[in-house]
Short mmCIF file of N, CA and C in Angstrom, two decimals:
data_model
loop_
_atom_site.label_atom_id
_atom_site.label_comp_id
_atom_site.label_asym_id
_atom_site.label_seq_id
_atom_site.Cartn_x
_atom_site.Cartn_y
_atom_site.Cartn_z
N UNK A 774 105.43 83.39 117.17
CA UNK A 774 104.03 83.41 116.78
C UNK A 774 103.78 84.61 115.88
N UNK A 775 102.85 84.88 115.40
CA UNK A 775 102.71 85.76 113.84
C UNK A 775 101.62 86.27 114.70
N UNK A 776 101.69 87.83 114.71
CA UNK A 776 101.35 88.81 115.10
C UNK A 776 99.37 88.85 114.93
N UNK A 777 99.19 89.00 116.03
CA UNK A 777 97.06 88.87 115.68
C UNK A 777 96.68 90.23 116.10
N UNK A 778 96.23 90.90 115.18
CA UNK A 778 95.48 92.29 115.86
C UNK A 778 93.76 91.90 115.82
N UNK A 779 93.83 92.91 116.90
CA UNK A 779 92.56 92.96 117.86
C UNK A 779 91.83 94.50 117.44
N UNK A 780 90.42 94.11 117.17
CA UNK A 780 89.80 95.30 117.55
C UNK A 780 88.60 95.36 118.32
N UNK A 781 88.12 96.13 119.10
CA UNK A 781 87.36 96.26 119.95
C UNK A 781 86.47 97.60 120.33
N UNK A 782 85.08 97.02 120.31
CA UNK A 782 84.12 98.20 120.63
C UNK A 782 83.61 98.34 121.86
N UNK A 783 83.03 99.67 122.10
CA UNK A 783 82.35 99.47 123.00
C UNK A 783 81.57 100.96 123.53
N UNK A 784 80.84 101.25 124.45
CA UNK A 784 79.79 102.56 124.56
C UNK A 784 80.28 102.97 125.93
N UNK A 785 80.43 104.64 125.97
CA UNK A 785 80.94 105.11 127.01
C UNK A 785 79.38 105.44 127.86
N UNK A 786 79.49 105.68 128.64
CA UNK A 786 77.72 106.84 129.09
C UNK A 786 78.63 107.85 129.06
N UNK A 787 77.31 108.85 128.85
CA UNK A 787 78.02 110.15 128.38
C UNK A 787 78.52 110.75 129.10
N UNK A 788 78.18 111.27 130.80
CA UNK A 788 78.33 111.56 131.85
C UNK A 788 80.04 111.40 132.35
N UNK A 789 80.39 109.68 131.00
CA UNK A 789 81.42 110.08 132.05
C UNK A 789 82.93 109.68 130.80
N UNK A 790 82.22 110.69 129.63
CA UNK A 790 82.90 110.61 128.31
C UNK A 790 84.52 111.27 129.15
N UNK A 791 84.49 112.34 129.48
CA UNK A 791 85.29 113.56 129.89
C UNK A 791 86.58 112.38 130.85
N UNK A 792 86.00 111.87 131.67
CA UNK A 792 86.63 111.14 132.55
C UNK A 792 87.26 110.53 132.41
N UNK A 793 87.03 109.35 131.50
CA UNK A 793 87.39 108.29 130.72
C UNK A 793 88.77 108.98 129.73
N UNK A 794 88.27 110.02 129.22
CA UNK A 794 89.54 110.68 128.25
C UNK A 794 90.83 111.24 129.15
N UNK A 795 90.26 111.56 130.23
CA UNK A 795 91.43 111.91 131.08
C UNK A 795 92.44 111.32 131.64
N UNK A 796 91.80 109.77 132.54
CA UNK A 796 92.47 108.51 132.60
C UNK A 796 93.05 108.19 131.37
N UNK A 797 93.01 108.44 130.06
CA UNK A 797 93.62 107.95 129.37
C UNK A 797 94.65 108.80 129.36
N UNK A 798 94.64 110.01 129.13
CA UNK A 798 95.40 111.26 129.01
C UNK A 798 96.86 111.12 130.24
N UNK A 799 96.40 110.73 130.97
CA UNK A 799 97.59 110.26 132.30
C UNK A 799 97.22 108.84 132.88
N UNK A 800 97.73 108.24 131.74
CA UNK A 800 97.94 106.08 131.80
C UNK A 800 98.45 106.14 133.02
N UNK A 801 98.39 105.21 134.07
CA UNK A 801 99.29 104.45 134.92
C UNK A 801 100.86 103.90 134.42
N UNK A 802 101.75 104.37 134.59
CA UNK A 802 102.62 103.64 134.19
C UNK A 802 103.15 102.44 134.23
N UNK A 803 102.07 101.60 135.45
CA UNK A 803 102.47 99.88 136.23
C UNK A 803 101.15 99.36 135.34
N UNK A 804 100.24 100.45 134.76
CA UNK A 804 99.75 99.47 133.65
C UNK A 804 99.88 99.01 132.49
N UNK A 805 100.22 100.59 132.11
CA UNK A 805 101.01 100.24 131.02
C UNK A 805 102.11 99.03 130.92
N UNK A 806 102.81 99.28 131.88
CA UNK A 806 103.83 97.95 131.89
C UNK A 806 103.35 96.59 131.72
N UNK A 807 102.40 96.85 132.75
CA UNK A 807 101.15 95.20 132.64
C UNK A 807 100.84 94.96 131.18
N UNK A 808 100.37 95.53 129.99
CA UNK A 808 99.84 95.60 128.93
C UNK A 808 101.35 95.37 128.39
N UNK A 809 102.26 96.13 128.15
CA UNK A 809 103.10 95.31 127.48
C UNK A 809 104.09 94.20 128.04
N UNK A 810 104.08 93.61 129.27
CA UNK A 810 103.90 92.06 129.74
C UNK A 810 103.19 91.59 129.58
N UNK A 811 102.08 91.70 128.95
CA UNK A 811 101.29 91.08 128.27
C UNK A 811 101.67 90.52 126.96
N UNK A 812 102.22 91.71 125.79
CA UNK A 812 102.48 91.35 125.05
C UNK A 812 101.19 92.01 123.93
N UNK A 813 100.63 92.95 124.73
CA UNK A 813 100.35 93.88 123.33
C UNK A 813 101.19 94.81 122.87
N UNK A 814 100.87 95.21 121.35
CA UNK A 814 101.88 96.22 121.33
C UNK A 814 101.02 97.11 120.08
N UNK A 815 101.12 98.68 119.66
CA UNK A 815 100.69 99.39 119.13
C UNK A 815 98.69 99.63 119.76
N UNK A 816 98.77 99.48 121.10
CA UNK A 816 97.34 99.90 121.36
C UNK A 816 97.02 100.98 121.53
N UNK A 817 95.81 101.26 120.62
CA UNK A 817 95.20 102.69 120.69
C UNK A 817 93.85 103.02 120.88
N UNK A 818 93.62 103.69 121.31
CA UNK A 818 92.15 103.75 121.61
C UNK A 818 91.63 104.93 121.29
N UNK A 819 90.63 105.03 120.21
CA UNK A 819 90.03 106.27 119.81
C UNK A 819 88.31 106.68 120.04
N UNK A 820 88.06 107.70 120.21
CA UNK A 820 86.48 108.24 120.62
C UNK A 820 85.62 109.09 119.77
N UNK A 821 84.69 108.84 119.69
CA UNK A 821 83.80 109.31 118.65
C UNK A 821 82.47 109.60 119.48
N UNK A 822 81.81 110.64 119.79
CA UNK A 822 80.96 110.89 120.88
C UNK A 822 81.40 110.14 122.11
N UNK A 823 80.24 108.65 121.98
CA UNK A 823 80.04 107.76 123.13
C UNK A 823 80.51 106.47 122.69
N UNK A 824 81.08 106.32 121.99
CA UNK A 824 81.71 105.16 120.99
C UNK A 824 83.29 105.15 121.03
N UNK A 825 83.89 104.17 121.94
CA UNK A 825 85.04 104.07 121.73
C UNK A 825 85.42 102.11 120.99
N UNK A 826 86.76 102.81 120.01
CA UNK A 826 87.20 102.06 119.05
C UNK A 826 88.59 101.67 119.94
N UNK A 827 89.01 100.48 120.46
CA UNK A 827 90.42 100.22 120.34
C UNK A 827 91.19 99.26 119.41
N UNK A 828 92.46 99.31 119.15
CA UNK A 828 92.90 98.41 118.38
C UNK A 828 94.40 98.27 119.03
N UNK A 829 94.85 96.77 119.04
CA UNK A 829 95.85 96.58 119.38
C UNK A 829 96.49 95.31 118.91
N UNK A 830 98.03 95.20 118.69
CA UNK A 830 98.61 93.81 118.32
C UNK A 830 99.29 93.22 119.67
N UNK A 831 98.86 91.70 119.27
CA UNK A 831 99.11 90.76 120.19
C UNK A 831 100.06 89.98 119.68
N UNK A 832 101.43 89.73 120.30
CA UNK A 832 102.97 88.90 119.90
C UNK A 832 103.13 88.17 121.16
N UNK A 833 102.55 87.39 121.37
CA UNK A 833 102.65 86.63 122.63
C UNK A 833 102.44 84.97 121.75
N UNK A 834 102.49 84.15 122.69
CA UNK A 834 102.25 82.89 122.06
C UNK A 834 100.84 82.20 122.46
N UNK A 835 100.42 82.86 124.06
CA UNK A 835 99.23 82.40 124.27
C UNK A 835 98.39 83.32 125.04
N UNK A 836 97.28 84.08 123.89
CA UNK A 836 96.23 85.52 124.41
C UNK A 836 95.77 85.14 125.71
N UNK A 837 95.17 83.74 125.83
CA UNK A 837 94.56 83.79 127.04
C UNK A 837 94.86 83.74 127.87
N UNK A 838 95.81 83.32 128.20
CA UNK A 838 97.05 83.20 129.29
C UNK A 838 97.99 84.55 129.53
N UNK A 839 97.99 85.28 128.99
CA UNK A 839 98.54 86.74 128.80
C UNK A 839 97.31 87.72 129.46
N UNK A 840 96.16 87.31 128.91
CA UNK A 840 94.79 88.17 129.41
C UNK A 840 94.63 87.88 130.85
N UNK A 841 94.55 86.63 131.64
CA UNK A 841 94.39 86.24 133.05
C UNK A 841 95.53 86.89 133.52
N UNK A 842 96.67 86.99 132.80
CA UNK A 842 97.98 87.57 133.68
C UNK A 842 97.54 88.89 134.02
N UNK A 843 96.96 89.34 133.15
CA UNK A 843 96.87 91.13 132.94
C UNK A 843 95.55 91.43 134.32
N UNK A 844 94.66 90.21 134.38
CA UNK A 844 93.20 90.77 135.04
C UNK A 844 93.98 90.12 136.34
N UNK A 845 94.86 89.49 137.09
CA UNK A 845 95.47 89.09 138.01
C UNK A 845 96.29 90.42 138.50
N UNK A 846 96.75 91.26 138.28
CA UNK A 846 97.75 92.06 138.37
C UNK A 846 96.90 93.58 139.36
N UNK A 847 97.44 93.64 140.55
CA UNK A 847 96.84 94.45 141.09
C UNK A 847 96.35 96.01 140.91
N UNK A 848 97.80 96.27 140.15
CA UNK A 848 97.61 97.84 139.84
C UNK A 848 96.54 98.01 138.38
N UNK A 849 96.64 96.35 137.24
CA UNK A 849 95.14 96.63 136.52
C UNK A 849 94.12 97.17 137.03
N UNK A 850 94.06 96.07 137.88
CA UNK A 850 92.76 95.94 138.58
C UNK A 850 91.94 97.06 139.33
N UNK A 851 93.13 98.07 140.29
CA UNK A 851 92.70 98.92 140.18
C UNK A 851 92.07 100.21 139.36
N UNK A 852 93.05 100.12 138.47
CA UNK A 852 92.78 100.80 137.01
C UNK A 852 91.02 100.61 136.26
N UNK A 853 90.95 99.57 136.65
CA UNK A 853 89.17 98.98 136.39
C UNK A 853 88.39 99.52 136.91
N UNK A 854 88.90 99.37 138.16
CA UNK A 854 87.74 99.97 139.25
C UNK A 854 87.48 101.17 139.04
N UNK A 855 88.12 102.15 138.01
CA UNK A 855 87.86 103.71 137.20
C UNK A 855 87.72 103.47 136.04
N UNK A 856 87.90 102.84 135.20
CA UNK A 856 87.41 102.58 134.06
C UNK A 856 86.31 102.47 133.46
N UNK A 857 86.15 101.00 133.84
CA UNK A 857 84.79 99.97 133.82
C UNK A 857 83.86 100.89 134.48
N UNK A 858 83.34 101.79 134.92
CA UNK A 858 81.98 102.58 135.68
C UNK A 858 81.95 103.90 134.82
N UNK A 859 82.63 103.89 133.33
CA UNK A 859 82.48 104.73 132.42
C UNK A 859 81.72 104.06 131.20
N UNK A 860 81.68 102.71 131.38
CA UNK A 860 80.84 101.84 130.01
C UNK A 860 79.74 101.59 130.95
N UNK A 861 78.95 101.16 129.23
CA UNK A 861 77.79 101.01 129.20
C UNK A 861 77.85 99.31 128.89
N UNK A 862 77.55 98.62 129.50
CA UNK A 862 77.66 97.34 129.42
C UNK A 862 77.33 96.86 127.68
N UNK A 863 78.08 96.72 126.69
CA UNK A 863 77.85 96.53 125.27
C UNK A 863 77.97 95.54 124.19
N UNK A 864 78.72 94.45 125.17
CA UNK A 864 78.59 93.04 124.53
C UNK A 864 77.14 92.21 123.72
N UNK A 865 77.50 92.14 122.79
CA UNK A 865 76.33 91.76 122.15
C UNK A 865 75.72 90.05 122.47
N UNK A 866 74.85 90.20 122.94
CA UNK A 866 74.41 88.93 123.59
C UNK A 866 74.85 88.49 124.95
N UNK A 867 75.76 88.95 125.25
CA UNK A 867 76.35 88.52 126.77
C UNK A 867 76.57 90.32 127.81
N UNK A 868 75.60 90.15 129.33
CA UNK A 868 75.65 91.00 129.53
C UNK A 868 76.54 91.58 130.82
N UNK A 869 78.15 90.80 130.68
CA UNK A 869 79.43 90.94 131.51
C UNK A 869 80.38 91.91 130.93
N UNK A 870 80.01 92.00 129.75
CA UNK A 870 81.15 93.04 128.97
C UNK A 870 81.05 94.38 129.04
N UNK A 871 82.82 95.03 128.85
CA UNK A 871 82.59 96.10 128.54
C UNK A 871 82.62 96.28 126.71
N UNK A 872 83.68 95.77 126.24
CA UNK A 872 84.12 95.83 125.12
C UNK A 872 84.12 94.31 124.50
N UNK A 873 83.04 94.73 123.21
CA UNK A 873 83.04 93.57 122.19
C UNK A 873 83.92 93.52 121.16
N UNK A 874 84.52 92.44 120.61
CA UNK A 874 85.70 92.02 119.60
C UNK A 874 84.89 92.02 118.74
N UNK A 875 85.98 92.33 117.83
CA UNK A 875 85.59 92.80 116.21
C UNK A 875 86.08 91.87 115.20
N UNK A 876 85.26 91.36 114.57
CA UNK A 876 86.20 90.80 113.51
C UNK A 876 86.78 91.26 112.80
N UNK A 877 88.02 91.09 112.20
CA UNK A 877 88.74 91.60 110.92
C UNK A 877 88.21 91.02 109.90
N UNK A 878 88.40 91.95 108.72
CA UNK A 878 87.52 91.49 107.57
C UNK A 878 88.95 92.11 106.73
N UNK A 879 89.38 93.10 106.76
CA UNK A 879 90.62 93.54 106.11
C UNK A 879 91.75 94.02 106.56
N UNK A 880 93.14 93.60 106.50
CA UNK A 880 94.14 93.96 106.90
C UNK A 880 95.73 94.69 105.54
N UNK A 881 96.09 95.29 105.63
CA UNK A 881 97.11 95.66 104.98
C UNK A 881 98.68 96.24 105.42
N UNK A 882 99.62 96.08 105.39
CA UNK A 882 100.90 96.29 105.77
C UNK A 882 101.72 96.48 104.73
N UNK A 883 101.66 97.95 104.57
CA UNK A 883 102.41 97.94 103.57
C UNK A 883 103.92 98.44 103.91
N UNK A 884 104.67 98.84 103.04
CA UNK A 884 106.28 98.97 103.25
C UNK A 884 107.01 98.40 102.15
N UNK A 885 107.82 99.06 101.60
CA UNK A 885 108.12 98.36 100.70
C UNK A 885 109.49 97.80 100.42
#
């Protein structure tokens, strides 16, 4: 399958900007693993005040089926349960989300 990158927004509360950077700062390593059994690969996640940006590529053959694997997986899940209580619920129109998808509008790969 030909490689799909993902980007994704979403709003921290501020209270718990610090927190959120720290969990990142020391990943789980059984999640990490989860995420790439998944079949993302190059994910990054960057912060700007209360505004976090992630971006990541997906080489799997089927996202959605890779995504249920990932929210099935216990040590995610725990990982959520510290996460998710650092957003600000930010989905546009739907109010279950943490992080809304982005469309791509431009991509480039260069190398020559």
């Amino acid at each position: 399958m030909k490689k799909q990158i993902f980007g994704q927004i979403g709003r921290l509360k501020p209270e718990k900007i610090e927190e959120y950077k720290d969990l990142h700062a020391h990943a789980w390593p059984g999640v990490l693993r989860t995420i790439e059994d998944c079949n993302l690969r190059n994910y990054s996640i960057f912060i700007r005040e209360d505004l976090v940006f992630a971006y990541f590529e997906y080489i799997g053959e089927d996202y959605d089926r890779d995504m249920e694997k990932m929210a099935e997986d216990p040590v995610t899940q725990e990982w959520w349960t510290h996460t998710k209580p650092c957003f600000i619920k930010y989905a546009m129109g739907r109010d279950d989300e943490f992080y809304q998808d982005m469309q791509q509008i431009f991509y480039f790969e260069g190398g020559k």
